[in-house]
Backbone as a chain_set.jsonl record, in Angstrom:
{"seq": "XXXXXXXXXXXXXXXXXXXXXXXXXXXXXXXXXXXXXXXXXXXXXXXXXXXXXXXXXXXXXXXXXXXXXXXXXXXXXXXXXXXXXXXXXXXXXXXXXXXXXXXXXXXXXXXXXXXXXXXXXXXXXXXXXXXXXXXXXXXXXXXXXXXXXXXXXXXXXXX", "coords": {"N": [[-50.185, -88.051, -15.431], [-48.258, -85.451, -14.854], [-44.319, -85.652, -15.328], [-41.792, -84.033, -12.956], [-38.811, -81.714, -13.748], [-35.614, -81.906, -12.832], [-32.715, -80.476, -10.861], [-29.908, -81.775, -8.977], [-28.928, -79.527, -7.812], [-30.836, -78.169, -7.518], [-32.567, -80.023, -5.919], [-30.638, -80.01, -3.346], [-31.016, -77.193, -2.617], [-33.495, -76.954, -1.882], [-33.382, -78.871, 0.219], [-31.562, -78.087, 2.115], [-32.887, -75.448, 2.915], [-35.067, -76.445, 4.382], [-33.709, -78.089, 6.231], [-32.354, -75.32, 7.582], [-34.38, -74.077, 8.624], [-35.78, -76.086, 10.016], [-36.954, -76.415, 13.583], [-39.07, -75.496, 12.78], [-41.762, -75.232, 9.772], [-40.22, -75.279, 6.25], [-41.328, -73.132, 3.549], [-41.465, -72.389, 0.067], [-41.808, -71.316, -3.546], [-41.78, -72.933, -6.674], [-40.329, -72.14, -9.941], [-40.55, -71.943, -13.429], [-41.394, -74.137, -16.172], [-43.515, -75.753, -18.295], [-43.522, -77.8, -20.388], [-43.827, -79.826, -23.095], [-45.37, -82.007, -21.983], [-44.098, -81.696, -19.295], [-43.056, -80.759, -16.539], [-40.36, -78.397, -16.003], [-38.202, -77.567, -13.811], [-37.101, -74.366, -12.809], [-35.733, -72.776, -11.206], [-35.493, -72.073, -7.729], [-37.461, -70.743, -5.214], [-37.036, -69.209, -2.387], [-39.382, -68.451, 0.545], [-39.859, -66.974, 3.326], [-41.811, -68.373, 6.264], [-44.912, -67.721, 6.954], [-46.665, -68.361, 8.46], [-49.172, -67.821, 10.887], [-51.124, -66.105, 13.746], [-52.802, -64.485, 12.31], [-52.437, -65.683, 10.033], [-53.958, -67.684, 10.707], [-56.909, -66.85, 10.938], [-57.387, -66.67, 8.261], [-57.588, -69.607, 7.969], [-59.714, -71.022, 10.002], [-60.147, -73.89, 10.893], [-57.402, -74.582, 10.83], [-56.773, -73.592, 13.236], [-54.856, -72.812, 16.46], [-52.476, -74.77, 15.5], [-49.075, -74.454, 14.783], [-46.0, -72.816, 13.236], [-44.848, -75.439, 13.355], [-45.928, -77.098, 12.164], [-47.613, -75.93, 10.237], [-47.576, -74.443, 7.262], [-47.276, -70.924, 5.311], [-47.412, -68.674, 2.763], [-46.391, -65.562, 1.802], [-48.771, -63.174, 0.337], [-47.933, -61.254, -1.007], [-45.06, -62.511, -1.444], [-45.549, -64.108, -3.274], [-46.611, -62.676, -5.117], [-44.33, -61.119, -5.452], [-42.946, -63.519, -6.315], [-44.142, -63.858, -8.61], [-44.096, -61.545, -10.859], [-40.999, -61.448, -10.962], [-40.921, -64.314, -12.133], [-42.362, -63.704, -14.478], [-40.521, -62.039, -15.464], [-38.579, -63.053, -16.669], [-40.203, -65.325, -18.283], [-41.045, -67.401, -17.127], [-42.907, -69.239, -14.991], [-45.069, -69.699, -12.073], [-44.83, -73.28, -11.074], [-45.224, -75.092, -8.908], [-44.887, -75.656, -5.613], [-42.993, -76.021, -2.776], [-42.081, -77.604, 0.282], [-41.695, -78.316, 4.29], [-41.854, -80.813, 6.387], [-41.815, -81.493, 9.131], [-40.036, -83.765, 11.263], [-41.742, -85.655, 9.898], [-43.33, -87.925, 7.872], [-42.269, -87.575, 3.523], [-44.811, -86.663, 2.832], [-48.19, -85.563, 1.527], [-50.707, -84.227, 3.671], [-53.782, -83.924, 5.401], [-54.505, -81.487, 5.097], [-52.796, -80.192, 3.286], [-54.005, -81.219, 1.018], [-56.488, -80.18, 0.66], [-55.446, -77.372, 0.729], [-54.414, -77.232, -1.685], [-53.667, -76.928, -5.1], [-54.498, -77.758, -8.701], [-52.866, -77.729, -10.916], [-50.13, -77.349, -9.66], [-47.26, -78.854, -8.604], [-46.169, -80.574, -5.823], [-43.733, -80.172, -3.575], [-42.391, -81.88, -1.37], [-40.19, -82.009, 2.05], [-38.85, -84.0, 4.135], [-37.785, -83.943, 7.47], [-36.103, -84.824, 9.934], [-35.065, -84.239, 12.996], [-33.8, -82.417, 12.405], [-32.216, -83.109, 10.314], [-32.387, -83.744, 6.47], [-34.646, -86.292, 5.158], [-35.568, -87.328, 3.26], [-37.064, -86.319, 0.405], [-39.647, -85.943, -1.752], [-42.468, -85.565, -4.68], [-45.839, -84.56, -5.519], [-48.541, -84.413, -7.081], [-52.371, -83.145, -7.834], [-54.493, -85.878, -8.812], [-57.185, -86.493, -11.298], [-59.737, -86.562, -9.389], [-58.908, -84.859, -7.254], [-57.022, -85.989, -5.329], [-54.162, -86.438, -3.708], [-51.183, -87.78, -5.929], [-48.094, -89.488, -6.487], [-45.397, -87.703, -7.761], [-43.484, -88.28, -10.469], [-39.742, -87.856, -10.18], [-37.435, -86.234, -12.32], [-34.509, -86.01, -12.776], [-32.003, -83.92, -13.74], [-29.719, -82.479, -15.936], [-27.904, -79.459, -14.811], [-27.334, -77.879, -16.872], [-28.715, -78.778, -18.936], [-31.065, -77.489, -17.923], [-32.805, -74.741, -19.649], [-32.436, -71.453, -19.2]], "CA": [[-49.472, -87.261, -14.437], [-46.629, -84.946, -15.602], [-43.098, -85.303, -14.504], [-41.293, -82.897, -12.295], [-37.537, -82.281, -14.419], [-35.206, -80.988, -12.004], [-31.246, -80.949, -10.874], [-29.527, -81.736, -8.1], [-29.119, -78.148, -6.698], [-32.657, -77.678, -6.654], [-32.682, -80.591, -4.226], [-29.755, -79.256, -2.427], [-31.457, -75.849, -2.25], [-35.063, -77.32, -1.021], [-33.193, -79.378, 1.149], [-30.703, -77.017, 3.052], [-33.674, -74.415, 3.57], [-35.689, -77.413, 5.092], [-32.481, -77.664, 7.52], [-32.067, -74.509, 8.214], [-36.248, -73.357, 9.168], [-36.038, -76.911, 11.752], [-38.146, -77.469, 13.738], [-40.536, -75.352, 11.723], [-41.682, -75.941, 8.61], [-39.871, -74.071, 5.324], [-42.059, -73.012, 2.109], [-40.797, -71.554, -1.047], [-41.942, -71.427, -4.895], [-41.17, -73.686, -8.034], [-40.15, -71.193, -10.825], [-40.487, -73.36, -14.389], [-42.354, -74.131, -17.25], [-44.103, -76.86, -18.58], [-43.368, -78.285, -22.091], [-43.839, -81.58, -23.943], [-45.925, -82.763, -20.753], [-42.881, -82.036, -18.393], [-42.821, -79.227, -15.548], [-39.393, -78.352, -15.809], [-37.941, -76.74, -12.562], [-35.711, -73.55, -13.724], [-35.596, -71.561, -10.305], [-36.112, -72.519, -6.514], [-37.716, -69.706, -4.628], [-37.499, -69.782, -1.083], [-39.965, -67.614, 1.029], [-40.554, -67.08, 4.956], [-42.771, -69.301, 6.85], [-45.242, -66.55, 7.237], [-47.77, -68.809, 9.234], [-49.188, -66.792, 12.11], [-52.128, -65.565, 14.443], [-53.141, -63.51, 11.139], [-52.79, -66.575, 9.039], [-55.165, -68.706, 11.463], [-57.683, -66.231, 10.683], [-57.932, -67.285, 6.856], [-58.099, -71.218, 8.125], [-60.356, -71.691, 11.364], [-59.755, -75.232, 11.299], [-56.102, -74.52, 11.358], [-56.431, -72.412, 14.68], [-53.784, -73.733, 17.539], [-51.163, -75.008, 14.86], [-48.07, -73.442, 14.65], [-44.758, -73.098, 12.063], [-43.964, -76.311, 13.223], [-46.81, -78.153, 11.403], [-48.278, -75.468, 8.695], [-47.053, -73.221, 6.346], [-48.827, -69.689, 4.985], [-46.671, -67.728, 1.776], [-47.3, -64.193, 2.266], [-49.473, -62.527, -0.982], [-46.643, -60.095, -1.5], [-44.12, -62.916, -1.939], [-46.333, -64.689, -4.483], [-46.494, -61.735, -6.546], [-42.928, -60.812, -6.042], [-42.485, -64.262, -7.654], [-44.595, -63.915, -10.684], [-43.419, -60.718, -11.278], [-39.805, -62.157, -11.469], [-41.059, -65.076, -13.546], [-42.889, -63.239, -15.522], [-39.589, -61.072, -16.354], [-37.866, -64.563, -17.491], [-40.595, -66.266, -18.958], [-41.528, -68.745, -16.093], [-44.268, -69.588, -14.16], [-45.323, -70.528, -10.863], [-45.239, -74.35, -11.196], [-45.38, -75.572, -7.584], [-44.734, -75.109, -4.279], [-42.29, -77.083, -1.695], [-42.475, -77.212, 2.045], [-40.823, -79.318, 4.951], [-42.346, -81.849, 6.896], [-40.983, -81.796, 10.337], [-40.389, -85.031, 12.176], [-42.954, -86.617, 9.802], [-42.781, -88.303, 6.344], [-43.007, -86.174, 3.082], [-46.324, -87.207, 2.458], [-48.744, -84.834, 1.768], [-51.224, -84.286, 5.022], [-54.548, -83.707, 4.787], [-54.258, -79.512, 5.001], [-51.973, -80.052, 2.031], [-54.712, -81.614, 0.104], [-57.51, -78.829, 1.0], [-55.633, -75.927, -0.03], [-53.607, -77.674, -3.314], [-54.373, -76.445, -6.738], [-54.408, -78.381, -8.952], [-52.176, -78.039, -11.863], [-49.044, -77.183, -9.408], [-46.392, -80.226, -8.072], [-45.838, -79.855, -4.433], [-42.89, -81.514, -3.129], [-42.375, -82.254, 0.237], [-39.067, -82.587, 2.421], [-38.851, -84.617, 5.304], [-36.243, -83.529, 7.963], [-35.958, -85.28, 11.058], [-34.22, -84.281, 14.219], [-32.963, -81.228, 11.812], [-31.894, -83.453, 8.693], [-33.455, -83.979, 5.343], [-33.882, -87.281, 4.926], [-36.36, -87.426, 2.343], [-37.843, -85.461, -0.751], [-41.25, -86.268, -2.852], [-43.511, -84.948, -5.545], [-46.998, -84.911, -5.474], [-49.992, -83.726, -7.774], [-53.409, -83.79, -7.653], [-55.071, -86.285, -9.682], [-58.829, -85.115, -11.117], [-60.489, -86.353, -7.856], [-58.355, -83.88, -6.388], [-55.992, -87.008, -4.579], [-52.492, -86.791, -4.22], [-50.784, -89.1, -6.379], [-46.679, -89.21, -6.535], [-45.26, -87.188, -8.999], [-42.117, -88.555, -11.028], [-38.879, -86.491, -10.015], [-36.531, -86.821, -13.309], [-32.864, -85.549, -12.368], [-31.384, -83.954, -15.791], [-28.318, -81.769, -15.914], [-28.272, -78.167, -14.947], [-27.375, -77.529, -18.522], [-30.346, -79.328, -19.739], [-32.84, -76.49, -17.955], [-33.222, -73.72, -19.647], [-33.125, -70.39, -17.942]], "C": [[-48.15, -86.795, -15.046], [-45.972, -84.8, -14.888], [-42.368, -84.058, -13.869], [-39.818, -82.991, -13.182], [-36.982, -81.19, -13.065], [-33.745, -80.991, -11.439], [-30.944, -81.417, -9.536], [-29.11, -80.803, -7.291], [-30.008, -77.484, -6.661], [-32.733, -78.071, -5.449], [-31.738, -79.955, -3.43], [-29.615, -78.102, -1.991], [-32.604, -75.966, -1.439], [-34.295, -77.798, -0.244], [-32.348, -78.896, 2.532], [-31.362, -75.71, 3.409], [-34.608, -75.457, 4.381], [-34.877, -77.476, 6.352], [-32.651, -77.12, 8.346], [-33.516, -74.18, 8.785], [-36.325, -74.718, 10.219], [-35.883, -75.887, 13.182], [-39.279, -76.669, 12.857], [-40.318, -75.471, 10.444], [-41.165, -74.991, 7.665], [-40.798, -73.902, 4.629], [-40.985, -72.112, 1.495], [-41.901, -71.72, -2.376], [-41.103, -72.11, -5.852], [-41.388, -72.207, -8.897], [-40.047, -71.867, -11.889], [-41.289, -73.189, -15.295], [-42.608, -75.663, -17.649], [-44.25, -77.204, -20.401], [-43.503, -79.598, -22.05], [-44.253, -82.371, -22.427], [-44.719, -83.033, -19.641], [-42.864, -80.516, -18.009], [-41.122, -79.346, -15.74], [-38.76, -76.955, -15.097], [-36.829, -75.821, -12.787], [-34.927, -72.857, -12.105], [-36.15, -72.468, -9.046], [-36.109, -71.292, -5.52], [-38.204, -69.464, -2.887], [-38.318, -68.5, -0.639], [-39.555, -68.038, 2.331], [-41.66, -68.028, 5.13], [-43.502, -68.14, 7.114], [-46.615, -67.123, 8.04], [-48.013, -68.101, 10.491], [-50.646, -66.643, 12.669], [-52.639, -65.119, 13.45], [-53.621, -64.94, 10.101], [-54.24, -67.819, 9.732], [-56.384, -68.382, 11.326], [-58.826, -66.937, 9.476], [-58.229, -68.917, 7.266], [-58.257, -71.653, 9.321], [-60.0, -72.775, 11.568], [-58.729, -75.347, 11.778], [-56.066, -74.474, 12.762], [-55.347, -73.632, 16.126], [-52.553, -74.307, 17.058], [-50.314, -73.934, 14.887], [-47.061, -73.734, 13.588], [-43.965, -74.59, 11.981], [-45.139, -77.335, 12.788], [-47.537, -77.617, 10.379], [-47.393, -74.463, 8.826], [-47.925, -71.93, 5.1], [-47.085, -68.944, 3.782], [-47.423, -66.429, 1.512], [-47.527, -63.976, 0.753], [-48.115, -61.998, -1.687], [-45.242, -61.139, -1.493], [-44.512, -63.52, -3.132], [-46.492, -63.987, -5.58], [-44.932, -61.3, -6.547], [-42.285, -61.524, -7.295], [-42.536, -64.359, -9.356], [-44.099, -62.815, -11.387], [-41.443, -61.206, -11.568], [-39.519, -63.306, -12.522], [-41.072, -64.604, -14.527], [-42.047, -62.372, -16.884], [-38.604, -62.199, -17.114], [-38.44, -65.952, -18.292], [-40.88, -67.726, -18.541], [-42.572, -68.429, -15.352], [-44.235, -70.569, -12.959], [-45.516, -72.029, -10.98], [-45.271, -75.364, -10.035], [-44.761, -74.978, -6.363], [-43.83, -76.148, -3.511], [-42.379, -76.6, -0.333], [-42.078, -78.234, 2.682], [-41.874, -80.336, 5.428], [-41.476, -82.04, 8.643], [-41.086, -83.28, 11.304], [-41.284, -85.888, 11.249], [-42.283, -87.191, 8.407], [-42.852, -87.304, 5.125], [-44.191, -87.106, 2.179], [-47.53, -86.381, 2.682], [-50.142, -85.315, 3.179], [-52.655, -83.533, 4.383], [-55.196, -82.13, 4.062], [-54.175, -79.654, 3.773], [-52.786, -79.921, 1.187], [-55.867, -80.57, -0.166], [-57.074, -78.047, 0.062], [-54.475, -76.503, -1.306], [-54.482, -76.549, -4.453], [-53.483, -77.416, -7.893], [-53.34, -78.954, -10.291], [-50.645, -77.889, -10.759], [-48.274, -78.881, -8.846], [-46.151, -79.273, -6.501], [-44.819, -81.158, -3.55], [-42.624, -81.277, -1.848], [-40.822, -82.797, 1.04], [-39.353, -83.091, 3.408], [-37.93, -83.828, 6.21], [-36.641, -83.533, 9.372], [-34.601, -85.192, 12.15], [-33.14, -82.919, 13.157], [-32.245, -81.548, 10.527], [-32.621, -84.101, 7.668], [-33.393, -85.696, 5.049], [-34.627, -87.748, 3.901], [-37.373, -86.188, 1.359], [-38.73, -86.031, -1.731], [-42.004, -85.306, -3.383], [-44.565, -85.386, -5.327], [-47.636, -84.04, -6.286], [-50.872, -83.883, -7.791], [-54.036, -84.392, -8.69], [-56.449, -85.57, -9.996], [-59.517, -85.645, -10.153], [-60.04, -85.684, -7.37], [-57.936, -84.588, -4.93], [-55.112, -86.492, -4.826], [-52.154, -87.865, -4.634], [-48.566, -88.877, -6.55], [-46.266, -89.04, -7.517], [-43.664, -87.633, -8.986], [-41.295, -87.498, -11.079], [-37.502, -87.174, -11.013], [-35.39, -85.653, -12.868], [-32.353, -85.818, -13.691], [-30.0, -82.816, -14.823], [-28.389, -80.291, -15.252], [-27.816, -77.701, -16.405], [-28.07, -77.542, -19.448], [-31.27, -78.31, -19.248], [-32.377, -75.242, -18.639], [-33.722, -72.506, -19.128], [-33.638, -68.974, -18.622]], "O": [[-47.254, -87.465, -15.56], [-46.203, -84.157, -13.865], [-42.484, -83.01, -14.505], [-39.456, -84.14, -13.433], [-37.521, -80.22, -12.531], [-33.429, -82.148, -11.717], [-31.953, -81.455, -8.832], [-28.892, -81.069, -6.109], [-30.18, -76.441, -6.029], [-32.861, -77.46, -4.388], [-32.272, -79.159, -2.658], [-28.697, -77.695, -1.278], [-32.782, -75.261, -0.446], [-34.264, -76.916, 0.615], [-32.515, -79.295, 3.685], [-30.738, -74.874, 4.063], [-34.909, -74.866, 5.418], [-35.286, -76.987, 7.405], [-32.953, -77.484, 9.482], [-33.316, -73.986, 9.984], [-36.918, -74.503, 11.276], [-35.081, -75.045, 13.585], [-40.237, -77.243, 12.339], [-39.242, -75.712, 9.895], [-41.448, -73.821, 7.922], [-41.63, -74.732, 4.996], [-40.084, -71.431, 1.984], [-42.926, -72.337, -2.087], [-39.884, -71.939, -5.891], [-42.266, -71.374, -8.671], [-39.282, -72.797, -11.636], [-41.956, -72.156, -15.35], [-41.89, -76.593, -17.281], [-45.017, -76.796, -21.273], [-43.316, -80.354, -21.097], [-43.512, -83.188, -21.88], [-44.405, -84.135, -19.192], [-42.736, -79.499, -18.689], [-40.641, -80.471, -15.603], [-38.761, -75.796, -15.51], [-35.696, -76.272, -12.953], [-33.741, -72.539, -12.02], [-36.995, -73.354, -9.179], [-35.063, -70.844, -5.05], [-39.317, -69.528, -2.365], [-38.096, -67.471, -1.278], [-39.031, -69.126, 2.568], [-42.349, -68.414, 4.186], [-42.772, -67.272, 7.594], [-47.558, -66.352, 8.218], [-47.034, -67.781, 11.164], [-51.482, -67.145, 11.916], [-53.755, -65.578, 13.692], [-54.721, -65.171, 9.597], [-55.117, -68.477, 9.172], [-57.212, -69.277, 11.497], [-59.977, -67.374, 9.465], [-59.237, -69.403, 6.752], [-57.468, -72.412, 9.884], [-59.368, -72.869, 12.62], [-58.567, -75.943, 12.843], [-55.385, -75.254, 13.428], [-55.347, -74.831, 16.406], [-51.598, -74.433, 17.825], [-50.637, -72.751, 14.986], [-47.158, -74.812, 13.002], [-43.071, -74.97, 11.224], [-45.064, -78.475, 13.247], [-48.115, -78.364, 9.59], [-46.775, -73.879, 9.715], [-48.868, -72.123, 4.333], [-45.937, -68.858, 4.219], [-48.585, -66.238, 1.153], [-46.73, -64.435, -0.066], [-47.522, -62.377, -2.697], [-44.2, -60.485, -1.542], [-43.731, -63.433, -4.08], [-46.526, -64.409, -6.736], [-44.358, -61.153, -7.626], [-41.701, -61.165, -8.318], [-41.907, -64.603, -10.385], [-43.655, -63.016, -12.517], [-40.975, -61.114, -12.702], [-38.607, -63.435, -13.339], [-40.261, -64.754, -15.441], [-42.276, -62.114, -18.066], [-37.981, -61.935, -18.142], [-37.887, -66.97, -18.709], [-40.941, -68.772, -19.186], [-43.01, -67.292, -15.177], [-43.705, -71.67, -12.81], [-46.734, -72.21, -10.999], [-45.352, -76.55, -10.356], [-44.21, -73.879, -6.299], [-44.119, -77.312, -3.79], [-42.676, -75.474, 0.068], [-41.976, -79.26, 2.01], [-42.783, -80.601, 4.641], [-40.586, -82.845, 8.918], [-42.086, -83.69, 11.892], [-41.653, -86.938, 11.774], [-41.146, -87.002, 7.974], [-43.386, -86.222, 5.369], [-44.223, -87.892, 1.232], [-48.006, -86.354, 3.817], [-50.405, -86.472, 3.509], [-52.74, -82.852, 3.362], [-55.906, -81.814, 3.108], [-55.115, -79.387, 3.024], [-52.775, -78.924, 0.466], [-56.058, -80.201, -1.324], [-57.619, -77.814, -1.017], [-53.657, -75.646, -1.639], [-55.451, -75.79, -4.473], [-52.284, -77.689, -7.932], [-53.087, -80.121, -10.589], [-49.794, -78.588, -11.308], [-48.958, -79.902, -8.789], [-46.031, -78.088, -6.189], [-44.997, -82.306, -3.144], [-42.743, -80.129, -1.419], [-40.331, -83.868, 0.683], [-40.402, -82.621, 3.847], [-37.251, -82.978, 5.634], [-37.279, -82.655, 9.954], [-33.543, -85.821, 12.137], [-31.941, -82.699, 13.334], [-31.763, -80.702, 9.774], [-33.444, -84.973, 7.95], [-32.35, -86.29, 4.779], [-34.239, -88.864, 3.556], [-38.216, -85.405, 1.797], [-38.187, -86.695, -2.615], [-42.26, -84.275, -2.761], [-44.632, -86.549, -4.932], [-47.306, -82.855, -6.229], [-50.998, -85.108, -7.778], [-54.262, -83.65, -9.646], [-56.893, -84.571, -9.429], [-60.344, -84.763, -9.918], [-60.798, -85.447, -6.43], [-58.234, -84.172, -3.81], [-54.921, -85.996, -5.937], [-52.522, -88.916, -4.11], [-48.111, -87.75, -6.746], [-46.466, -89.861, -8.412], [-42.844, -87.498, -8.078], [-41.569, -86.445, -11.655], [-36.797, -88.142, -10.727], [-35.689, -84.472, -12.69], [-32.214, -86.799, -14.422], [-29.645, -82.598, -13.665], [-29.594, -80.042, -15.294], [-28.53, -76.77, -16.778], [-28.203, -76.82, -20.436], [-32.269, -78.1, -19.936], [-31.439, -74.675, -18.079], [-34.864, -72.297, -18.718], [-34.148, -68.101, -17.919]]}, "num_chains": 1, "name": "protein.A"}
């Protein structure tokens, strides 16, 4: 399982859009690259919650949830991203998203629509504050297993 590298105003960027989107849930994009068996987190890309009547469509099962228990990243932000990576030489390397009221522990949704090389970290944020942040990746059964979050410098990433 490869480590997540990442600073403290990543977290303090995942975690103050988690905040602010209570009671529903936030999403964004990891922006990063992966060297010497280490995702290393360059960029934190927040999106809209773009979950909706439209998005319930693509996941029947979903149907009746709302922003305050799933999260949908519209196409056209996903390519905005790569196109912005792509102009700095990064890559999509996971995804983050809140957790309202609950733990951040991926849920079973999570696990469904994962893929499998990305890290997907998870905020908690109860009663409107963060009170917890976790990594996760899928092992090859396609489990979540908890992915190691190494806190380096912002000087140390490379942008």
């Amino acid at each position: 399982m490869q480590p997540i590298a990442l600073s403290d105003s990543h977290i303090l960027s995942m975690r103050t859009h988690a905040e602010s989107a209570y009671p529903e849930e936030c999403c964004g994009l990891l922006l990063g690259r992966v060297t010497g068996g280490v995702k290393t987190l360059v960029e934190v890309w927040p999106t809209d919650n773009a979950w909706s009547a439209e998005a319930e469509e693509n996941w029947p099962e979903q149907k009746g949830l709302t922003e305050r228990r799933r999260y949908a990243i519209r196409p056209e932000d996903m390519l905005r991203a790569m196109k912005h990576g792509r102009d700095r030489t990064l890559d999509i390397i996971g995804i983050y998203h809140s957790h309202t009221d609950c733990p951040a522990v991926p849920s079973e949704c999570d696990r469904t629509l994962a893929w499998a090389e990305y890290s997907y970290i998870i905020v908690s944020v109860r009663e409107g504050c963060s009170e917890d942040l976790r990594s996760w990746s899928l092992d090859g059964e396609g489990n979540f297993q908890a992915e190691e979050i190494r806190l380096v410098e912002p000087t140390e990433i490379k942008k």
